[in-house]
mmCIF file of C-alpha atoms in Angstrom:
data_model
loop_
_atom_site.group_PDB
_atom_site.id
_atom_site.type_symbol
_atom_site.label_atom_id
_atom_site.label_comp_id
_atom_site.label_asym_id
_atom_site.label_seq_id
_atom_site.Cartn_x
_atom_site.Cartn_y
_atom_site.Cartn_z
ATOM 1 C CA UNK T 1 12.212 -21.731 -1.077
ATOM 2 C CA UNK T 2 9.392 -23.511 0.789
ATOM 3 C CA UNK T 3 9.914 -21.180 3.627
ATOM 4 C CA UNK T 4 10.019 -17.544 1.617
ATOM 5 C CA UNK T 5 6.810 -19.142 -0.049
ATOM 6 C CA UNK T 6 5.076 -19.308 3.769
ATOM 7 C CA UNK T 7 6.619 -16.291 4.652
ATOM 8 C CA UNK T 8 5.173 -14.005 1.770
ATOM 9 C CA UNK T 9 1.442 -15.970 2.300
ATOM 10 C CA UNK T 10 1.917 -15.275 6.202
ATOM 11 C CA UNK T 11 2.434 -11.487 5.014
ATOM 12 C CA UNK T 12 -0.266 -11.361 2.780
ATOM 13 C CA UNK T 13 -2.573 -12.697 5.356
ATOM 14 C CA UNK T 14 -1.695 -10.425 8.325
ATOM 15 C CA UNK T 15 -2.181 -7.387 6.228
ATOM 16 C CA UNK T 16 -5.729 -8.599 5.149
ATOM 17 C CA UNK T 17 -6.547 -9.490 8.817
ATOM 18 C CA UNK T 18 -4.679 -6.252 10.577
ATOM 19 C CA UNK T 19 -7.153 -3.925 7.576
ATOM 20 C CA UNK T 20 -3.702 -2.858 5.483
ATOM 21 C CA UNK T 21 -4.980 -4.293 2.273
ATOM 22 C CA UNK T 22 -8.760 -5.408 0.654
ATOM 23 C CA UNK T 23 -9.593 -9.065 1.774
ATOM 24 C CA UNK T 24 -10.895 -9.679 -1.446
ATOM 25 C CA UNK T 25 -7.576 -9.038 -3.086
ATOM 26 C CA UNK T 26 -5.633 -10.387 -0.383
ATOM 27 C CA UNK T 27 -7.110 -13.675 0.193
ATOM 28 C CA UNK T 28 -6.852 -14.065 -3.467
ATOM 29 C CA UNK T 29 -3.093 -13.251 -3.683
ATOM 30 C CA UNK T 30 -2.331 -15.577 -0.759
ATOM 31 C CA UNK T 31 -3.873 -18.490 -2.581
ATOM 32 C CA UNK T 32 -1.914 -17.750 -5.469
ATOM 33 C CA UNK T 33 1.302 -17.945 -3.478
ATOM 34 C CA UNK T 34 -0.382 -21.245 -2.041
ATOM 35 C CA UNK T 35 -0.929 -22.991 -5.227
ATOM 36 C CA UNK T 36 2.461 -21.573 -6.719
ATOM 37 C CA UNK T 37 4.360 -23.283 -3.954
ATOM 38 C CA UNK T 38 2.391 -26.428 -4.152
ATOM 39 C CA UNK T 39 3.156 -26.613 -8.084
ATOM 40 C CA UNK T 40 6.899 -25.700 -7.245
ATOM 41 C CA UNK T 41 7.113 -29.009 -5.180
ATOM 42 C CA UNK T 42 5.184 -31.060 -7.275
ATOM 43 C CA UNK T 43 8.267 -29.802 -9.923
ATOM 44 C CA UNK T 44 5.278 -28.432 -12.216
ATOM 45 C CA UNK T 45 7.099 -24.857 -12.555
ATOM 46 C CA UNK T 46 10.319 -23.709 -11.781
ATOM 47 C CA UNK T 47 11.195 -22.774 -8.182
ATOM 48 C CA UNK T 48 12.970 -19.335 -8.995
ATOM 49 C CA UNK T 49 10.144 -18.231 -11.114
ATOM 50 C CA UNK T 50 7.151 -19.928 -8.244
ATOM 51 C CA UNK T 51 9.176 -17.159 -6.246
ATOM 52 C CA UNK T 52 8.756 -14.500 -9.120
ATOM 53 C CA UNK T 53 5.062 -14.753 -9.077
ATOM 54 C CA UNK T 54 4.212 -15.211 -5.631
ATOM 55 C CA UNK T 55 6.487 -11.666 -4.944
ATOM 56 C CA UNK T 56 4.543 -10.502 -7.747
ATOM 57 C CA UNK T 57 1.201 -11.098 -5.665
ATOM 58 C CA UNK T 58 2.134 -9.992 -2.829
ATOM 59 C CA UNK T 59 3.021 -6.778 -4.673
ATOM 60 C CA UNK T 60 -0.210 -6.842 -6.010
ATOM 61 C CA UNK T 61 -2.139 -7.226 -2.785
ATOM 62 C CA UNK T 62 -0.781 -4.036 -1.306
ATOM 63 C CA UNK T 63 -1.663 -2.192 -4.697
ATOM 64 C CA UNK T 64 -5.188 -2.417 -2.912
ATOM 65 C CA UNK T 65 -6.710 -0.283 0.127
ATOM 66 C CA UNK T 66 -9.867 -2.394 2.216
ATOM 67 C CA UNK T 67 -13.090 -1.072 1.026
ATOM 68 C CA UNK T 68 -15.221 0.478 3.410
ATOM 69 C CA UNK T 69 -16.978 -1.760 6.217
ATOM 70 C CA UNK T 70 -20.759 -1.758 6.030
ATOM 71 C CA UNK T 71 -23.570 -4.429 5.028
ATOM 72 C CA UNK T 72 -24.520 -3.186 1.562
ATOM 73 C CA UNK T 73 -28.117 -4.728 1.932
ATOM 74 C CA UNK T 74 -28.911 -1.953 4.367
ATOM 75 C CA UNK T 75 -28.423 0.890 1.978
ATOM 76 C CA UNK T 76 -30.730 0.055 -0.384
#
């Protein structure tokens, strides 16, 4: 369980870093997955559904295209 939990954060962060999916998005969906496996070894939530959710983010995260690169101070 541990391990699938790494693996799907692992995924989430390569596809932020490698431009697949927004940062923004990403980096929030791979702390999710973080703090679901840390409460799934503390025994605060169920293992099978810590799994759920954290396939659920990582859903989510690819739901979302990067936004466009650029400093947004220099277009105003």
């Amino acid at each position: 369980m541990e391990a699938d939990m790494r693996l799907i954060a692992e995924r989430i962060q390569a596809a932020w870093e490698a431009g697949k999916v927004c940062s923004l998005v990403g980096r929030g969906c791979r702390a999710r997955v973080v703090r679901l496996g840390r409460l799934a070894a503390a025994g605060r939530i169920e293992p099978a559904l810590a799994l759920q959710l954290a396939r659920e983010a990582e859903a989510l995260a690819f739901c979302f295209l990067p936004l466009p690169a650029g400093d947004l101070d220099a277009d105003r």
